[in-house]
Structure formats: structure tokens, C-alpha cells
């Protein structure tokens, strides 16, 4: 027999960033963070986990290619869920697994991202959240999503926030064993219905410095990171929670931009410096608003304009209700 569970988990985008660990193994952060979970229809991971007495080892395939499960992060998640596994009885399929059997059984995992892996779009967030959630269902673990978030956190910090929809806060916690470092939902996905998130994919290339290495270097070398974690984020987190609660777009935008700017400033303050934004992020696109609600986007030439158009069409497909039929670049329409 084979028992299978499939789960789908969207990625999340931080508006107050997590950057820096105080414990590298347990993945405990130096500050709280807040994120918004995207619509599962767009950027998500789909993971199928299977168990069968005929499997002789744990194996995993990512986007169709087998990857090694030997890394500590996968092992930590598997171990933590196995420790919480319960009896499973599926009469229809004639499957009966006792709690004690889970130690001897192996799992196969197949995971797909519908967006570029490791290009700065938090693929590890969706990936580990989905893995932990699917394994918990497979093994009939009874933990709630906050408790599962503390396990997903041990796969990748940002993953703990993808266990919930809407706006989510990752409480950094104080305990040394990490038991209070978990995610809680601030408001659900219906709370701020009008908010639109546009992701312009300016590059789908693998980023050069992984978050893990980058934040380790920042913790070791950036004084700005220490100031940020102690003085800035605690206050900003409270203000962001208020802005979200009140659907106050002005404050939300100001806080999100300030936090993103400071995160990239910490990267520049790191030795050696880390550059996450490329030329396109900085220079090829600009925007302005006239005395009206329409955004005017500028691209520095036709090629860049066409690229921008393709990105916008990706965000607003023809059947969406956004009226974006004509794009004007300088005095030329395309
Ligand atoms: C910039 O969660 O990918 O996206 O915990 O080492 O796996 P690890 O790092 P990761 O870092 C995410 C950093 C960030 C900010 C954020 O999502 O809060």
C-alpha cells in the first residue's frame, strides 16, 4: 500500500523583514517580522508526501529533480514531525499505521514551485511550510498551525509565516529552545481585500548570496543590523500592526518602504557588501502619479518597456478587470 497527501502553500512577502539569526541551528531570529501571504493561485509550492512499507529510504524530488535530504534542515523537520506522529487508520484503503511504526517507515516527497526557485521570491518559505504541513497530515500529527510553524521555522525562518493566510507575525520569542518563536495570524485574507500586490519579476536568475549566508555575514559585521534589531524594528512592528488593523495604506506604504530600504542598507553595511537589487530594480523603471489615480510607469527604452509590459500583462491578464490596454512610453504608444 501507499498513503499519500498533497498540500499547496503560497509564499509570503515580508513587509517588516527578518534578517539575522541569534541561533543558527534552531533558526531563531534577532527581531520580529511581519508578512503578507500571497494568493495560493499565484506563487505557491505543491507538495505530495507518500509513505509505503516498500520505501527503503527517505527521498525527495524538487521540480522533478532528486535532491539530497541529508541537510540538517530537512532532517530537523522530518524528525520533529515524526516525533508527533499518531495512529493512522484508513479503512477504505485497508491502511493501519500505529504510532510506533512511523520510526521505521520512510517517506517520498515530490515538490513543485510555480515560480523561480531562489530568486528572492521566498521559495524556501512556501517549500518548508508545505512540506511540514503535508507531513503533519500524512502522519496525523495533531498540532495546530502555530505549533507547526515552529517546526517549519527550522527548515527556513520565513517558512513559519506561510502556515497562515492574510497578514502574519513571526514572534521572535525569548526561550532558548525556540518554543515561543512562532507565527501568529494578525488578520485573515479577507481583512484587507482591496490591497493589490504586483510582483514585477525583473530577473529569475538564482540570487548570488543566499539569505542564510547573507544574514550570517550581516550579524557578524553590520553595526546597523544591531541598531535595527534593538531600536528600530520593535517600534516599527507595533506601528505596522496598527496600520494593518486600520487598513491605513499611507502608514503601511511608508513603513514597508522604510523597512525595505533599511534591510538593503544593512546589506550594504555588511562586509563584504551584499547587493540584492540589480540595475533593473534601480534604474530601468520609474513611476509618477499626476493629479489623478493612474500610475505612469517609465522605462528607459523600448526594450525595457516591452519587458515591463510583459510583466504587467503577467500581473493583469486580459480577463482581469484592470484597464491596462494602452501603455504610453514618452509620446509613443505600444
Ligand atoms: C529577505 O527565511 O530564506 O526574505 O532562515 O536562513 O532560510 P533562512 O532564511 P530565509 O530569509 C528570508 C529573508 C527575507 C526577509 C523575510 O522574508 O523576512
Coordinates of C-alpha atoms and ligand atoms in Angstrom, one line a residue:
X1 CA 0.0 0.0 0.0
X2 CA 0.9 3.7 -0.4
X3 CA -0.6 6.5 1.7
X4 CA -0.4 9.9 0.0
X5 CA -1.2 13.5 1.0
X6 CA -0.9 16.6 -1.3
X7 CA -0.8 20.2 0.0
X8 CA -0.4 23.6 -1.6
X9 CA 1.1 26.5 0.2
X10 CA 1.6 30.1 -1.0
X11 CA 4.7 32.1 -0.4
X12 CA 4.8 35.2 1.8
X13 CA 6.4 38.6 1.3
X14 CA 7.8 40.3 4.4
X15 CA 6.8 44.0 5.0
X16 CA 8.9 44.0 8.2
X17 CA 11.9 41.9 7.3
X18 CA 13.6 39.1 9.1
X19 CA 17.3 39.5 8.7
X20 CA 19.7 37.9 11.2
X21 CA 19.7 34.8 13.5
X22 CA 20.5 34.6 17.2
X23 CA 20.6 30.8 16.9
X24 CA 21.6 29.2 13.5
X25 CA 20.5 25.6 14.2
X26 CA 17.1 26.3 15.7
X27 CA 16.7 29.3 13.3
X28 CA 15.8 31.9 15.9
X29 CA 15.7 35.5 14.6
X30 CA 17.1 38.7 16.1
X31 CA 13.8 40.6 15.5
X32 CA 10.1 40.1 15.0
X33 CA 8.8 40.2 11.3
X34 CA 5.5 40.7 9.6
X35 CA 4.5 39.4 6.2
X36 CA 1.6 39.0 3.8
X37 CA 0.8 35.7 2.4
X38 CA 0.0 35.7 -1.3
X39 CA -3.0 34.2 -3.0
X40 CA -2.4 30.5 -3.5
X41 CA -3.4 30.8 -7.1
X42 CA -0.2 32.6 -8.0
X43 CA 3.1 31.9 -6.2
X44 CA 2.9 28.6 -4.5
X45 CA 4.5 25.2 -3.8
X46 CA 2.6 22.0 -4.3
X47 CA 4.0 19.0 -2.3
X48 CA 2.9 15.4 -2.3
X49 CA 4.2 13.2 0.5
X50 CA 3.9 9.5 0.4
X51 CA 4.6 6.6 2.8
X52 CA 4.8 2.9 2.0
X53 CA 6.4 -0.1 3.6
X54 CA 8.2 -0.7 0.3
X55 CA 10.2 2.6 0.6
X56 CA 13.7 1.8 1.9
X57 CA 14.8 5.4 2.5
X58 CA 13.5 9.0 2.7
X59 CA 13.8 10.6 -0.8
X60 CA 12.8 14.0 -2.2
X61 CA 12.3 15.5 -5.7
X62 CA 12.2 19.2 -6.3
X63 CA 10.7 20.4 -9.6
X64 CA 11.2 16.9 -10.9
X65 CA 14.9 16.5 -9.9
X66 CA 16.0 14.4 -7.0
X67 CA 17.7 16.4 -4.2
X68 CA 19.6 15.2 -1.1
X69 CA 17.7 15.1 2.1
X70 CA 20.8 14.9 4.2
X71 CA 20.9 18.6 5.0
X72 CA 20.1 19.4 8.7
X73 CA 17.1 21.5 7.9
X74 CA 15.1 18.7 6.2
X75 CA 16.2 16.2 8.8
X76 CA 15.1 18.6 11.6
X77 CA 11.6 19.0 10.1
X78 CA 11.2 15.2 9.4
X79 CA 12.4 14.4 12.9
X80 CA 10.1 16.9 14.6
X81 CA 7.0 15.7 12.7
X82 CA 7.9 12.0 13.2
X83 CA 8.1 12.7 16.9
X84 CA 4.5 13.9 16.8
X85 CA 3.1 11.2 14.5
X86 CA -0.1 9.5 15.7
X87 CA -2.0 6.3 14.7
X88 CA -3.5 6.3 11.2
X89 CA -6.4 4.2 10.2
X90 CA -7.7 4.3 6.6
X91 CA -10.3 1.6 6.4
X92 CA -11.2 2.3 2.8
X93 CA -7.7 1.5 1.7
X94 CA -7.0 -1.0 4.4
X95 CA -4.1 1.0 5.9
X96 CA -3.3 0.9 9.5
X97 CA -0.2 2.5 10.9
X98 CA 0.5 2.5 14.6
X99 CA 2.2 5.5 16.2
X100 CA 5.4 3.4 17.0
X101 CA 5.6 2.3 13.3
X102 CA 6.4 5.7 12.0
X103 CA 10.0 5.4 13.2
X104 CA 10.6 2.6 10.8
X105 CA 8.7 3.9 7.8
X106 CA 10.2 6.1 5.1
X107 CA 8.7 8.9 3.1
X108 CA 9.0 10.1 -0.5
X109 CA 8.4 13.8 -1.2
X110 CA 7.7 15.5 -4.6
X111 CA 7.6 19.3 -4.6
X112 CA 6.9 21.8 -7.3
X113 CA 7.2 25.6 -7.3
X114 CA 5.2 27.5 -9.9
X115 CA 7.7 30.4 -9.7
X116 CA 11.5 30.8 -9.9
X117 CA 13.3 28.9 -7.1
X118 CA 15.8 31.0 -5.0
X119 CA 15.4 34.2 -7.0
X120 CA 14.4 36.2 -3.9
X121 CA 10.8 35.2 -4.0
X122 CA 10.9 33.3 -0.8
X123 CA 10.6 29.8 -2.4
X124 CA 12.0 28.2 0.7
X125 CA 9.2 29.8 2.7
X126 CA 6.5 28.1 0.7
X127 CA 8.6 24.9 0.3
X128 CA 9.2 24.2 4.0
X129 CA 5.8 25.3 5.1
X130 CA 4.2 23.0 2.6
X131 CA 6.5 20.1 3.5
X132 CA 5.8 20.4 7.2
X133 CA 2.0 20.8 6.7
X134 CA 1.8 17.8 4.3
X135 CA 3.9 15.6 6.6
X136 CA 1.8 16.5 9.6
X137 CA -1.4 15.5 7.7
X138 CA 0.3 12.3 6.4
X139 CA 1.4 11.3 10.0
X140 CA -1.8 12.5 11.6
X141 CA 0.0 14.9 13.9
X142 CA -2.5 16.9 16.0
X143 CA -0.5 20.2 16.3
X144 CA -2.2 23.5 15.3
X145 CA -0.7 25.8 12.6
X146 CA 1.2 27.9 15.1
X147 CA 2.8 24.8 16.6
X148 CA 3.6 23.6 13.1
X149 CA 5.1 27.0 12.2
X150 CA 7.8 26.4 14.9
X151 CA 8.7 23.3 13.0
X152 CA 8.7 24.9 9.6
X153 CA 10.9 27.6 11.1
X154 CA 13.6 25.0 11.5
X155 CA 13.5 24.4 7.7
X156 CA 13.7 28.1 6.8
X157 CA 12.9 31.1 9.0
X158 CA 10.4 32.8 6.7
X159 CA 8.6 29.5 6.2
X160 CA 6.9 29.8 9.6
X161 CA 4.9 32.7 8.3
X162 CA 3.4 30.7 5.3
X163 CA 1.3 28.5 7.6
X164 CA -1.3 31.2 7.7
X165 CA -3.1 33.4 5.1
X166 CA -3.5 37.2 5.4
X167 CA -1.0 39.2 7.5
X168 CA 1.2 37.1 9.8
X169 CA 3.6 38.0 12.5
X170 CA 6.6 35.9 13.5
X171 CA 7.2 36.5 17.2
X172 CA 11.0 36.2 17.7
X173 CA 10.4 34.7 21.2
X174 CA 12.8 34.6 24.1
X175 CA 13.1 31.0 25.0
X176 CA 16.5 29.3 24.3
X177 CA 14.8 26.2 22.9
X178 CA 12.8 28.3 20.4
X179 CA 9.4 27.1 21.8
X180 CA 8.0 30.6 21.7
X181 CA 9.4 31.6 18.3
X182 CA 6.4 31.0 16.2
X183 CA 3.9 32.6 13.8
X184 CA 0.5 34.0 14.6
X185 CA -2.1 35.4 12.2
X186 CA -2.7 39.1 12.7
X187 CA -5.7 39.4 10.3
X188 CA -7.0 36.9 7.7
X189 CA -7.0 37.3 3.9
X190 CA -10.5 39.0 3.9
X191 CA -9.5 41.8 6.2
X192 CA -7.8 44.0 3.5
X193 CA -9.5 42.8 0.4
X194 CA -8.7 45.8 -1.9
X195 CA -4.9 45.6 -1.4
X196 CA -3.2 44.5 -4.6
X197 CA 0.3 43.1 -4.7
X198 CA 2.1 43.3 -8.0
X199 CA 5.3 41.4 -8.3
X200 CA 7.5 42.5 -11.2
X201 CA 9.9 39.7 -12.0
X202 CA 12.9 41.6 -13.2
X203 CA 15.2 38.6 -13.0
X204 CA 14.5 34.9 -12.4
X205 CA 18.2 34.1 -12.1
X206 CA 19.3 32.4 -8.9
X207 CA 20.5 35.1 -6.5
X208 CA 24.2 35.1 -5.8
X209 CA 24.2 35.4 -2.0
X210 CA 21.7 33.1 -0.2
X211 CA 19.7 34.6 2.6
X212 CA 21.3 32.2 5.0
X213 CA 24.9 33.3 4.2
X214 CA 24.0 36.9 3.7
X215 CA 22.3 37.3 7.1
X216 CA 25.2 35.4 8.8
X217 CA 27.6 37.9 7.4
X218 CA 25.4 40.8 8.4
X219 CA 25.1 39.5 12.0
X220 CA 28.9 39.2 12.2
X221 CA 29.8 42.6 10.6
X222 CA 26.9 45.1 10.5
X223 CA 26.5 47.5 13.3
X224 CA 23.4 48.9 11.6
X225 CA 21.8 45.4 12.0
X226 CA 22.2 45.6 15.7
X227 CA 20.7 49.1 15.8
X228 CA 17.9 47.9 13.6
X229 CA 17.1 44.8 15.7
X230 CA 17.2 46.6 19.0
X231 CA 15.9 50.1 18.3
X232 CA 14.0 50.2 15.0
X233 CA 12.1 47.0 14.5
X234 CA 10.3 46.8 17.9
X235 CA 8.7 50.2 17.4
X236 CA 8.1 49.7 13.6
X237 CA 6.4 46.3 14.2
X238 CA 3.8 47.9 16.5
X239 CA 3.2 50.7 14.0
X240 CA 2.8 48.2 11.2
X241 CA 0.3 46.1 13.2
X242 CA -1.8 49.3 13.7
X243 CA -1.6 50.2 10.0
X244 CA -2.7 46.8 9.0
X245 CA -5.5 46.7 11.6
X246 CA -6.8 50.1 10.4
X247 CA -6.2 49.4 6.7
X248 CA -4.2 52.6 6.7
X249 CA -2.4 52.4 3.3
X250 CA -0.4 55.6 3.8
X251 CA 1.3 54.4 7.0
X252 CA 1.5 50.9 5.6
X253 CA 3.4 52.1 2.5
X254 CA 5.7 54.4 4.5
X255 CA 6.6 51.6 6.9
X256 CA 7.0 48.9 4.3
X257 CA 9.3 51.1 2.1
X258 CA 11.3 52.3 5.1
X259 CA 11.8 48.7 6.3
X260 CA 12.8 47.5 2.8
X261 CA 15.3 50.4 2.5
X262 CA 16.8 49.7 5.9
X263 CA 17.1 46.0 5.0
X264 CA 19.1 46.8 1.9
X265 CA 21.1 49.4 3.8
X266 CA 22.1 46.6 6.3
X267 CA 23.1 44.5 3.3
X268 CA 25.4 47.4 2.1
X269 CA 26.7 47.8 5.7
X270 CA 27.7 44.1 5.6
X271 CA 31.3 43.1 5.0
X272 CA 31.7 42.2 2.1
X273 CA 28.6 44.2 1.0
X274 CA 25.6 42.3 -0.5
X275 CA 23.7 43.7 -3.5
X276 CA 20.3 42.2 -3.9
X277 CA 18.8 44.8 -6.3
X278 CA 20.1 44.8 -9.8
X279 CA 20.2 47.6 -12.3
X280 CA 16.7 46.9 -13.5
X281 CA 15.4 47.3 -9.9
X282 CA 17.1 50.6 -9.6
X283 CA 17.2 52.3 -12.9
X284 CA 15.2 50.9 -15.7
X285 CA 11.7 51.6 -14.3
X286 CA 10.4 54.7 -12.7
X287 CA 6.9 55.8 -11.7
X288 CA 5.0 59.0 -11.1
X289 CA 1.5 60.0 -10.3
X290 CA -0.3 63.0 -11.9
X291 CA -3.3 64.7 -10.5
X292 CA -5.3 61.5 -10.8
X293 CA -5.2 57.9 -9.7
X294 CA -3.3 56.4 -12.6
X295 CA 0.3 55.4 -12.2
X296 CA 2.6 56.3 -15.0
X297 CA 5.4 53.9 -15.4
X298 CA 8.6 54.9 -17.2
X299 CA 11.0 52.6 -18.9
X300 CA 14.4 53.8 -20.2
X301 CA 14.0 52.4 -23.7
X302 CA 11.7 50.3 -25.9
X303 CA 13.2 47.1 -24.9
X304 CA 12.8 47.8 -21.2
X305 CA 9.3 49.0 -22.0
X306 CA 8.4 45.7 -23.7
X307 CA 9.8 43.8 -20.8
X308 CA 7.7 45.9 -18.4
X309 CA 4.7 45.4 -20.5
X310 CA 5.2 41.6 -20.4
X311 CA 5.5 41.8 -16.6
X312 CA 2.3 43.9 -16.3
X313 CA 0.4 41.5 -18.6
X314 CA 1.5 38.7 -16.3
X315 CA 0.0 40.6 -13.3
X316 CA -3.1 41.8 -15.1
X317 CA -4.1 39.1 -17.6
X318 CA -6.6 40.2 -20.3
X319 CA -9.5 38.7 -18.3
X320 CA -8.7 40.8 -15.2
X321 CA -10.8 43.9 -14.6
X322 CA -7.8 46.3 -14.7
X323 CA -8.0 48.7 -17.6
X324 CA -4.4 48.5 -18.9
X325 CA -5.0 48.3 -22.6
X326 CA -2.6 51.0 -23.6
X327 CA 0.8 51.8 -22.4
X328 CA 2.3 55.1 -23.2
X329 CA 6.1 55.4 -23.2
X330 CA 7.1 59.0 -23.7
X331 CA 5.0 60.1 -26.7
X332 CA 4.8 56.6 -28.2
X333 CA 2.1 54.1 -27.6
X334 CA 2.9 50.4 -27.7
Ligands
LIG1 C1 14.9 38.8 3.0 O1 13.9 32.5 5.5 O2 15.2 32.5 3.4 O3 13.2 37.2 2.6 O4 16.0 31.2 7.7 O5 18.3 31.1 6.5 O6 16.3 30.0 5.5 P1 16.8 31.2 6.3 O7 16.4 32.5 5.5 P2 15.1 32.9 4.8 O8 15.3 34.5 4.8 C2 14.3 35.4 4.3 C3 14.9 36.8 4.3 C4 14.0 37.8 3.6 C5 13.1 38.6 4.6 C6 11.9 37.9 5.2 O9 11.3 37.0 4.5 O10 11.5 38.2 6.3

